[in-house]
């Protein structure tokens, strides 16, 4: 009888629970940012909760009409009438706090939030998991940090990535390269999809940059990343309030920069949102010749169809014109260090004409549909087209310490990248064990069409002149280049590739503190070959690759400290090789396999965010020359890259921010061609970045601040690999002062405070001491 009575009580309780309804909503700041730690209650009841880090809250109550109240210390409570229906969810439109984000930070952020340490991202693992739950290392450079450092060149923002260095990469100082974990890495990802932009990236469109470390083929494929990792640019999205700013920046060498960021809802219920970012940039050079200009316009649109479906659309149109840095061959000089070259630091050997004229068009579309409380569909499409209306590369061959032969190469054409991706993400339990899973598939298409000027021997390089650097000489003239190439053959060459992929990744909570990530990707690479002039495509091949990933995370202190380990795989496709005997050898994809261990922290009420890790990357299946058969290729090459990385972002006291990063890398060819085996890439092995800033949070000087920081990069090419000269180590120091108010902001920046002479990894000198001043008007 007792058991029957107990069962009746349980059934009655369940019936009562089933009759309750659910209230769900989000609280945000006026600027559209999530508002955490806001109290949400049903007035005159005991029903209440606190918003999470995403500003989200959920309440359950009996059917009826209530007054929903949101409040936080220092702000006027807001009330909204809400009706609860049995067994139904009442969705509340986003509630906005009446104060600005800056005032909100004074109440919340200054006590428990580190303003530069927000690393949470759903793009890194294509899952909404926290940084402490992720066994992979990644770093985030936010637009707030870029603003504080008065960044006018997107490449320079990547100096804030621990264990990395900015690298121009050959002659194209429009494209963005960086060195991550010993590998050249191009900026080829945008919102998690392919979007190569060879003619430059303007900071005005950037919300943040995610530097994702290690071979990431499991979720990002192989075509656009390196074994060291990738950089993913995240763009600005529309917000729900009318706001914006206009900024003007001026500085050394004729720097003139004007930007605008305008956001507005297009209807009363704020389901249709629009944002426009645009910039004009013009700048000269500290060298005898050189300069750049660019213009970008980037509209974005968000349409909230209903509580389940949201559509996002983006476009970016960029036009640029710039001089190109030359490729240098120093095989004839007597010196071994580039600082000893008998040439002025600001002496140009290239052109004063805009040798690179072109642009890009990027389009992006996304449909997010909430299938249920546990599953969401995310459909994405991206298209990026680049075109070079004029591109003249220059090659300088040093015959001795005085004589330089200059030659040029002309390319016209462009590339198109298109990617379609479908992801299904779920958060569910099996036998009481929590699973967060993404199941996805994507199709990637890439095509390039280039027109080159060649002679009858199909040689693309044209001799221009020979100069003595100690006597008068002129810049390379675009008009003369056009005359020289007028007698050459205008040859057209194209290539195209299709890649089909499917992947699955699951984060399993073995316990509340112990998690495992299991991931796998299958990738079918189909290279159609190249077509020269009027020929058909030839030389194509296809390969299939599997890319696994495994990670463990243990949190000895829940949501504050995690210990992690990972195994990650990346791959690069290898084409078939014709051997000297005429046979074709089909090689397997080359693999990069990483194991890594480390510790992550988000402690002391978010005042300290830190990551310390040690990694080892083995590159296997590399193709090398057969040491026993001259001219033959074999696939048993091996390379190893290993190192230590430290990333610290702290706010020890209110208003004071500390950013510090440290990285070491040792890269060696373990098994390679004769003469290469046992050597290194010659790239820098030690990297330091730091930034200290203070912003007065209260009183009459509120909003006034100053920043100080820079980078140390060790010497490169120390053994003069490949005939390169040693590039000396350098320490770059910058300083800034600013005054930030709700309606305006003024900043002054002094770059390269000590006027250090520095050379980039393309052997060209970098900027000496220079200034930049900016003023912003907010509305």
PDB file of C-alpha atoms in Angstrom, residues 150-392:
ATOM      1  CA  UNK A 150      45.788  51.468 -33.416  1.00  0.00           C
ATOM      2  CA  UNK A 151      46.114  48.657 -35.963  1.00  0.00           C
ATOM      3  CA  UNK A 152      45.815  49.915 -39.543  1.00  0.00           C
ATOM      4  CA  UNK A 153      47.406  46.860 -41.204  1.00  0.00           C
ATOM      5  CA  UNK A 154      45.717  43.523 -40.481  1.00  0.00           C
ATOM      6  CA  UNK A 155      49.024  41.645 -40.686  1.00  0.00           C
ATOM      7  CA  UNK A 156      50.342  43.529 -37.673  1.00  0.00           C
ATOM      8  CA  UNK A 157      47.484  42.293 -35.459  1.00  0.00           C
ATOM      9  CA  UNK A 158      48.902  38.767 -35.767  1.00  0.00           C
ATOM     10  CA  UNK A 159      51.931  39.884 -33.750  1.00  0.00           C
ATOM     11  CA  UNK A 160      49.681  39.252 -30.722  1.00  0.00           C
ATOM     12  CA  UNK A 161      49.621  35.486 -31.419  1.00  0.00           C
ATOM     13  CA  UNK A 162      51.954  33.676 -28.983  1.00  0.00           C
ATOM     14  CA  UNK A 163      54.713  31.620 -30.605  1.00  0.00           C
ATOM     15  CA  UNK A 164      54.118  33.195 -34.027  1.00  0.00           C
ATOM     16  CA  UNK A 165      55.653  35.822 -36.276  1.00  0.00           C
ATOM     17  CA  UNK A 166      54.315  37.969 -39.095  1.00  0.00           C
ATOM     18  CA  UNK A 167      55.863  37.082 -42.445  1.00  0.00           C
ATOM     19  CA  UNK A 168      55.355  38.937 -45.699  1.00  0.00           C
ATOM     20  CA  UNK A 169      56.023  35.806 -47.728  1.00  0.00           C
ATOM     21  CA  UNK A 170      57.906  36.412 -50.968  1.00  0.00           C
ATOM     22  CA  UNK A 171      56.998  39.447 -53.035  1.00  0.00           C
ATOM     23  CA  UNK A 172      53.284  39.847 -52.380  1.00  0.00           C
ATOM     24  CA  UNK A 173      52.982  42.174 -49.424  1.00  0.00           C
ATOM     25  CA  UNK A 174      49.211  42.138 -49.965  1.00  0.00           C
ATOM     26  CA  UNK A 175      48.674  38.537 -48.874  1.00  0.00           C
ATOM     27  CA  UNK A 176      48.912  37.751 -45.148  1.00  0.00           C
ATOM     28  CA  UNK A 177      51.352  35.088 -43.960  1.00  0.00           C
ATOM     29  CA  UNK A 178      52.452  34.115 -40.470  1.00  0.00           C
ATOM     30  CA  UNK A 179      54.832  31.535 -39.038  1.00  0.00           C
ATOM     31  CA  UNK A 180      53.048  29.119 -36.671  1.00  0.00           C
ATOM     32  CA  UNK A 181      54.861  26.204 -35.050  1.00  0.00           C
ATOM     33  CA  UNK A 182      57.590  26.265 -37.678  1.00  0.00           C
ATOM     34  CA  UNK A 183      55.320  26.350 -40.748  1.00  0.00           C
ATOM     35  CA  UNK A 184      54.324  29.103 -43.184  1.00  0.00           C
ATOM     36  CA  UNK A 185      50.600  29.726 -42.689  1.00  0.00           C
ATOM     37  CA  UNK A 186      48.424  31.868 -44.941  1.00  0.00           C
ATOM     38  CA  UNK A 187      45.263  33.706 -43.870  1.00  0.00           C
ATOM     39  CA  UNK A 188      42.851  31.650 -45.973  1.00  0.00           C
ATOM     40  CA  UNK A 189      39.870  31.023 -43.672  1.00  0.00           C
ATOM     41  CA  UNK A 190      36.957  33.366 -42.982  1.00  0.00           C
ATOM     42  CA  UNK A 191      34.152  32.422 -40.586  1.00  0.00           C
ATOM     43  CA  UNK A 192      35.440  28.847 -40.759  1.00  0.00           C
ATOM     44  CA  UNK A 193      35.209  28.594 -44.563  1.00  0.00           C
ATOM     45  CA  UNK A 194      37.597  29.062 -47.481  1.00  0.00           C
ATOM     46  CA  UNK A 195      38.152  32.700 -48.428  1.00  0.00           C
ATOM     47  CA  UNK A 196      41.607  33.467 -49.793  1.00  0.00           C
ATOM     48  CA  UNK A 197      42.226  37.211 -50.200  1.00  0.00           C
ATOM     49  CA  UNK A 198      45.459  37.777 -52.088  1.00  0.00           C
ATOM     50  CA  UNK A 199      45.019  41.537 -52.364  1.00  0.00           C
ATOM     51  CA  UNK A 200      44.826  42.195 -48.654  1.00  0.00           C
ATOM     52  CA  UNK A 201      42.542  42.191 -45.618  1.00  0.00           C
ATOM     53  CA  UNK A 202      41.352  45.421 -44.060  1.00  0.00           C
ATOM     54  CA  UNK A 203      40.929  45.521 -40.256  1.00  0.00           C
ATOM     55  CA  UNK A 204      37.570  47.331 -40.520  1.00  0.00           C
ATOM     56  CA  UNK A 205      35.716  44.058 -41.172  1.00  0.00           C
ATOM     57  CA  UNK A 206      37.378  42.046 -38.383  1.00  0.00           C
ATOM     58  CA  UNK A 207      35.574  41.093 -35.175  1.00  0.00           C
ATOM     59  CA  UNK A 208      38.413  38.826 -34.070  1.00  0.00           C
ATOM     60  CA  UNK A 209      41.066  36.457 -35.376  1.00  0.00           C
ATOM     61  CA  UNK A 210      41.359  32.880 -34.113  1.00  0.00           C
ATOM     62  CA  UNK A 211      44.825  31.356 -34.422  1.00  0.00           C
ATOM     63  CA  UNK A 212      44.103  27.618 -34.229  1.00  0.00           C
ATOM     64  CA  UNK A 213      47.263  25.668 -33.443  1.00  0.00           C
ATOM     65  CA  UNK A 214      48.451  22.327 -34.804  1.00  0.00           C
ATOM     66  CA  UNK A 215      47.416  20.076 -37.726  1.00  0.00           C
ATOM     67  CA  UNK A 216      43.681  20.662 -38.050  1.00  0.00           C
ATOM     68  CA  UNK A 217      42.811  18.554 -41.050  1.00  0.00           C
ATOM     69  CA  UNK A 218      40.048  16.706 -39.183  1.00  0.00           C
ATOM     70  CA  UNK A 219      37.707  19.694 -39.235  1.00  0.00           C
ATOM     71  CA  UNK A 220      39.307  22.076 -41.747  1.00  0.00           C
ATOM     72  CA  UNK A 221      40.686  19.772 -44.439  1.00  0.00           C
ATOM     73  CA  UNK A 222      44.097  20.215 -46.052  1.00  0.00           C
ATOM     74  CA  UNK A 223      43.901  22.685 -48.916  1.00  0.00           C
ATOM     75  CA  UNK A 224      44.046  25.953 -46.965  1.00  0.00           C
ATOM     76  CA  UNK A 225      45.944  25.206 -43.760  1.00  0.00           C
ATOM     77  CA  UNK A 226      49.441  24.180 -42.699  1.00  0.00           C
ATOM     78  CA  UNK A 227      50.638  21.523 -40.272  1.00  0.00           C
ATOM     79  CA  UNK A 228      51.341  24.374 -37.836  1.00  0.00           C
ATOM     80  CA  UNK A 229      47.726  25.504 -37.807  1.00  0.00           C
ATOM     81  CA  UNK A 230      45.553  28.174 -39.374  1.00  0.00           C
ATOM     82  CA  UNK A 231      44.197  31.662 -38.806  1.00  0.00           C
ATOM     83  CA  UNK A 232      40.430  32.082 -39.002  1.00  0.00           C
ATOM     84  CA  UNK A 233      39.108  35.607 -39.494  1.00  0.00           C
ATOM     85  CA  UNK A 234      35.710  36.208 -37.871  1.00  0.00           C
ATOM     86  CA  UNK A 235      33.771  39.116 -39.356  1.00  0.00           C
ATOM     87  CA  UNK A 236      31.496  41.678 -37.700  1.00  0.00           C
ATOM     88  CA  UNK A 237      27.774  40.825 -37.547  1.00  0.00           C
ATOM     89  CA  UNK A 238      24.700  43.098 -37.301  1.00  0.00           C
ATOM     90  CA  UNK A 239      23.386  44.132 -33.876  1.00  0.00           C
ATOM     91  CA  UNK A 240      19.884  45.085 -32.745  1.00  0.00           C
ATOM     92  CA  UNK A 241      20.402  48.771 -31.979  1.00  0.00           C
ATOM     93  CA  UNK A 242      21.250  51.794 -34.059  1.00  0.00           C
ATOM     94  CA  UNK A 243      24.899  52.584 -33.417  1.00  0.00           C
ATOM     95  CA  UNK A 244      28.189  53.117 -35.149  1.00  0.00           C
ATOM     96  CA  UNK A 245      31.375  55.090 -35.400  1.00  0.00           C
ATOM     97  CA  UNK A 246      33.469  57.030 -37.878  1.00  0.00           C
ATOM     98  CA  UNK A 247      37.260  57.013 -37.524  1.00  0.00           C
ATOM     99  CA  UNK A 248      40.009  59.075 -39.102  1.00  0.00           C
ATOM    100  CA  UNK A 249      43.669  58.086 -38.768  1.00  0.00           C
ATOM    101  CA  UNK A 250      46.727  59.916 -40.017  1.00  0.00           C
ATOM    102  CA  UNK A 251      50.427  59.412 -39.550  1.00  0.00           C
ATOM    103  CA  UNK A 252      53.886  58.982 -41.016  1.00  0.00           C
ATOM    104  CA  UNK A 253      54.569  58.703 -44.771  1.00  0.00           C
ATOM    105  CA  UNK A 254      51.241  60.207 -45.720  1.00  0.00           C
ATOM    106  CA  UNK A 255      49.058  57.728 -43.854  1.00  0.00           C
ATOM    107  CA  UNK A 256      45.422  58.662 -44.460  1.00  0.00           C
ATOM    108  CA  UNK A 257      42.721  56.283 -43.302  1.00  0.00           C
ATOM    109  CA  UNK A 258      38.971  56.833 -43.021  1.00  0.00           C
ATOM    110  CA  UNK A 259      36.614  54.116 -41.753  1.00  0.00           C
ATOM    111  CA  UNK A 260      32.932  53.838 -40.883  1.00  0.00           C
ATOM    112  CA  UNK A 261      30.949  51.177 -39.023  1.00  0.00           C
ATOM    113  CA  UNK A 262      27.182  51.759 -39.155  1.00  0.00           C
ATOM    114  CA  UNK A 263      24.599  49.397 -37.669  1.00  0.00           C
ATOM    115  CA  UNK A 264      20.810  49.702 -37.711  1.00  0.00           C
ATOM    116  CA  UNK A 265      17.685  47.547 -37.437  1.00  0.00           C
ATOM    117  CA  UNK A 266      15.507  47.829 -40.534  1.00  0.00           C
ATOM    118  CA  UNK A 267      12.137  47.133 -38.911  1.00  0.00           C
ATOM    119  CA  UNK A 268      10.399  47.765 -35.603  1.00  0.00           C
ATOM    120  CA  UNK A 269      10.513  44.221 -34.279  1.00  0.00           C
ATOM    121  CA  UNK A 270      14.272  44.082 -35.005  1.00  0.00           C
ATOM    122  CA  UNK A 271      14.113  40.885 -37.005  1.00  0.00           C
ATOM    123  CA  UNK A 272      15.880  42.494 -39.971  1.00  0.00           C
ATOM    124  CA  UNK A 273      19.304  43.919 -39.105  1.00  0.00           C
ATOM    125  CA  UNK A 274      21.867  45.680 -41.290  1.00  0.00           C
ATOM    126  CA  UNK A 275      25.501  46.649 -40.771  1.00  0.00           C
ATOM    127  CA  UNK A 276      27.939  48.381 -43.089  1.00  0.00           C
ATOM    128  CA  UNK A 277      31.712  48.587 -42.683  1.00  0.00           C
ATOM    129  CA  UNK A 278      33.795  50.570 -45.115  1.00  0.00           C
ATOM    130  CA  UNK A 279      37.338  51.956 -45.273  1.00  0.00           C
ATOM    131  CA  UNK A 280      39.645  53.983 -47.469  1.00  0.00           C
ATOM    132  CA  UNK A 281      43.381  53.628 -46.834  1.00  0.00           C
ATOM    133  CA  UNK A 282      46.329  55.420 -48.469  1.00  0.00           C
ATOM    134  CA  UNK A 283      49.936  55.251 -47.340  1.00  0.00           C
ATOM    135  CA  UNK A 284      53.410  55.911 -48.680  1.00  0.00           C
ATOM    136  CA  UNK A 285      56.655  54.214 -47.706  1.00  0.00           C
ATOM    137  CA  UNK A 286      59.722  55.124 -45.661  1.00  0.00           C
ATOM    138  CA  UNK A 287      61.795  53.789 -48.562  1.00  0.00           C
ATOM    139  CA  UNK A 288      62.714  55.818 -51.632  1.00  0.00           C
ATOM    140  CA  UNK A 289      59.789  54.388 -53.566  1.00  0.00           C
ATOM    141  CA  UNK A 290      56.594  52.627 -52.640  1.00  0.00           C
ATOM    142  CA  UNK A 291      53.060  52.994 -51.408  1.00  0.00           C
ATOM    143  CA  UNK A 292      49.618  51.446 -51.250  1.00  0.00           C
ATOM    144  CA  UNK A 293      45.951  52.317 -51.571  1.00  0.00           C
ATOM    145  CA  UNK A 294      42.862  50.249 -50.870  1.00  0.00           C
ATOM    146  CA  UNK A 295      39.133  50.660 -50.585  1.00  0.00           C
ATOM    147  CA  UNK A 296      36.702  48.184 -49.049  1.00  0.00           C
ATOM    148  CA  UNK A 297      32.944  48.089 -48.547  1.00  0.00           C
ATOM    149  CA  UNK A 298      31.352  45.250 -46.551  1.00  0.00           C
ATOM    150  CA  UNK A 299      27.555  45.116 -45.996  1.00  0.00           C
ATOM    151  CA  UNK A 300      26.028  42.433 -43.764  1.00  0.00           C
ATOM    152  CA  UNK A 301      22.382  41.473 -43.217  1.00  0.00           C
ATOM    153  CA  UNK A 302      20.686  39.286 -40.607  1.00  0.00           C
ATOM    154  CA  UNK A 303      17.072  38.147 -40.900  1.00  0.00           C
ATOM    155  CA  UNK A 304      15.446  36.409 -37.935  1.00  0.00           C
ATOM    156  CA  UNK A 305      12.651  34.577 -39.725  1.00  0.00           C
ATOM    157  CA  UNK A 306      11.229  33.146 -36.499  1.00  0.00           C
ATOM    158  CA  UNK A 307      12.390  31.640 -33.217  1.00  0.00           C
ATOM    159  CA  UNK A 308      13.929  28.727 -35.079  1.00  0.00           C
ATOM    160  CA  UNK A 309      15.457  30.127 -38.276  1.00  0.00           C
ATOM    161  CA  UNK A 310      18.069  32.876 -38.669  1.00  0.00           C
ATOM    162  CA  UNK A 311      19.657  33.891 -41.980  1.00  0.00           C
ATOM    163  CA  UNK A 312      22.961  35.766 -42.323  1.00  0.00           C
ATOM    164  CA  UNK A 313      24.354  37.312 -45.491  1.00  0.00           C
ATOM    165  CA  UNK A 314      27.687  39.043 -46.008  1.00  0.00           C
ATOM    166  CA  UNK A 315      29.572  40.611 -48.882  1.00  0.00           C
ATOM    167  CA  UNK A 316      32.929  42.315 -49.149  1.00  0.00           C
ATOM    168  CA  UNK A 317      34.253  44.206 -52.158  1.00  0.00           C
ATOM    169  CA  UNK A 318      37.922  45.239 -51.987  1.00  0.00           C
ATOM    170  CA  UNK A 319      40.093  47.138 -54.453  1.00  0.00           C
ATOM    171  CA  UNK A 320      43.791  47.719 -53.913  1.00  0.00           C
ATOM    172  CA  UNK A 321      46.899  49.060 -55.622  1.00  0.00           C
ATOM    173  CA  UNK A 322      50.377  48.688 -54.167  1.00  0.00           C
ATOM    174  CA  UNK A 323      54.032  48.464 -54.969  1.00  0.00           C
ATOM    175  CA  UNK A 324      55.621  45.041 -54.548  1.00  0.00           C
ATOM    176  CA  UNK A 325      58.687  44.108 -52.557  1.00  0.00           C
ATOM    177  CA  UNK A 326      61.304  42.341 -54.690  1.00  0.00           C
ATOM    178  CA  UNK A 327      62.543  38.773 -54.335  1.00  0.00           C
ATOM    179  CA  UNK A 328      66.250  38.900 -53.459  1.00  0.00           C
ATOM    180  CA  UNK A 329      68.962  36.397 -54.432  1.00  0.00           C
ATOM    181  CA  UNK A 330      72.142  37.157 -52.469  1.00  0.00           C
ATOM    182  CA  UNK A 331      74.289  34.322 -53.845  1.00  0.00           C
ATOM    183  CA  UNK A 332      76.921  36.770 -55.175  1.00  0.00           C
ATOM    184  CA  UNK A 333      77.527  38.923 -52.082  1.00  0.00           C
ATOM    185  CA  UNK A 334      80.452  38.573 -49.686  1.00  0.00           C
ATOM    186  CA  UNK A 335      78.536  39.250 -46.446  1.00  0.00           C
ATOM    187  CA  UNK A 336      76.566  36.679 -44.445  1.00  0.00           C
ATOM    188  CA  UNK A 337      74.299  38.994 -42.461  1.00  0.00           C
ATOM    189  CA  UNK A 338      71.770  41.235 -44.181  1.00  0.00           C
ATOM    190  CA  UNK A 339      72.605  44.158 -41.879  1.00  0.00           C
ATOM    191  CA  UNK A 340      76.097  44.215 -43.439  1.00  0.00           C
ATOM    192  CA  UNK A 341      74.872  44.820 -46.986  1.00  0.00           C
ATOM    193  CA  UNK A 342      76.446  48.038 -48.376  1.00  0.00           C
ATOM    194  CA  UNK A 343      73.086  49.676 -48.986  1.00  0.00           C
ATOM    195  CA  UNK A 344      71.032  52.306 -47.171  1.00  0.00           C
ATOM    196  CA  UNK A 345      68.235  50.954 -44.971  1.00  0.00           C
ATOM    197  CA  UNK A 346      65.655  52.954 -46.932  1.00  0.00           C
ATOM    198  CA  UNK A 347      67.207  52.428 -50.389  1.00  0.00           C
ATOM    199  CA  UNK A 348      64.766  50.936 -52.910  1.00  0.00           C
ATOM    200  CA  UNK A 349      65.683  48.577 -55.721  1.00  0.00           C
ATOM    201  CA  UNK A 350      62.156  48.048 -57.004  1.00  0.00           C
ATOM    202  CA  UNK A 351      59.480  50.283 -58.557  1.00  0.00           C
ATOM    203  CA  UNK A 352      57.570  53.390 -57.609  1.00  0.00           C
ATOM    204  CA  UNK A 353      54.597  52.259 -59.717  1.00  0.00           C
ATOM    205  CA  UNK A 354      51.626  50.322 -58.364  1.00  0.00           C
ATOM    206  CA  UNK A 355      52.722  46.949 -59.768  1.00  0.00           C
ATOM    207  CA  UNK A 356      49.894  45.058 -58.064  1.00  0.00           C
ATOM    208  CA  UNK A 357      46.415  46.271 -59.013  1.00  0.00           C
ATOM    209  CA  UNK A 358      43.409  44.118 -58.336  1.00  0.00           C
ATOM    210  CA  UNK A 359      40.768  43.199 -55.865  1.00  0.00           C
ATOM    211  CA  UNK A 360      38.509  40.575 -54.367  1.00  0.00           C
ATOM    212  CA  UNK A 361      34.819  39.844 -53.940  1.00  0.00           C
ATOM    213  CA  UNK A 362      33.751  37.695 -51.000  1.00  0.00           C
ATOM    214  CA  UNK A 363      30.192  36.456 -50.441  1.00  0.00           C
ATOM    215  CA  UNK A 364      28.922  34.476 -47.463  1.00  0.00           C
ATOM    216  CA  UNK A 365      25.529  33.026 -46.540  1.00  0.00           C
ATOM    217  CA  UNK A 366      24.399  31.108 -43.472  1.00  0.00           C
ATOM    218  CA  UNK A 367      21.141  29.519 -42.358  1.00  0.00           C
ATOM    219  CA  UNK A 368      20.879  28.440 -38.708  1.00  0.00           C
ATOM    220  CA  UNK A 369      17.797  26.351 -37.930  1.00  0.00           C
ATOM    221  CA  UNK A 370      16.961  24.999 -34.482  1.00  0.00           C
ATOM    222  CA  UNK A 371      15.618  21.523 -35.200  1.00  0.00           C
ATOM    223  CA  UNK A 372      14.831  20.823 -31.550  1.00  0.00           C
ATOM    224  CA  UNK A 373      16.054  21.669 -28.086  1.00  0.00           C
ATOM    225  CA  UNK A 374      18.978  19.322 -28.701  1.00  0.00           C
ATOM    226  CA  UNK A 375      19.861  19.684 -32.389  1.00  0.00           C
ATOM    227  CA  UNK A 376      20.700  22.602 -34.673  1.00  0.00           C
ATOM    228  CA  UNK A 377      21.299  22.707 -38.412  1.00  0.00           C
ATOM    229  CA  UNK A 378      23.960  25.103 -39.716  1.00  0.00           C
ATOM    230  CA  UNK A 379      24.125  25.532 -43.501  1.00  0.00           C
ATOM    231  CA  UNK A 380      26.940  27.673 -44.909  1.00  0.00           C
ATOM    232  CA  UNK A 381      28.178  28.885 -48.269  1.00  0.00           C
ATOM    233  CA  UNK A 382      31.216  30.976 -49.115  1.00  0.00           C
ATOM    234  CA  UNK A 383      32.627  32.324 -52.361  1.00  0.00           C
ATOM    235  CA  UNK A 384      35.841  34.321 -52.749  1.00  0.00           C
ATOM    236  CA  UNK A 385      37.128  35.633 -56.077  1.00  0.00           C
ATOM    237  CA  UNK A 386      40.483  37.339 -56.503  1.00  0.00           C
ATOM    238  CA  UNK A 387      41.715  39.044 -59.631  1.00  0.00           C
ATOM    239  CA  UNK A 388      45.032  40.651 -60.538  1.00  0.00           C
ATOM    240  CA  UNK A 389      44.437  43.253 -63.196  1.00  0.00           C
ATOM    241  CA  UNK A 390      48.169  43.907 -63.110  1.00  0.00           C
ATOM    242  CA  UNK A 391      50.832  41.928 -61.253  1.00  0.00           C
ATOM    243  CA  UNK A 392      54.545  42.412 -61.955  1.00  0.00           C
TER     244      UNK A 392
END
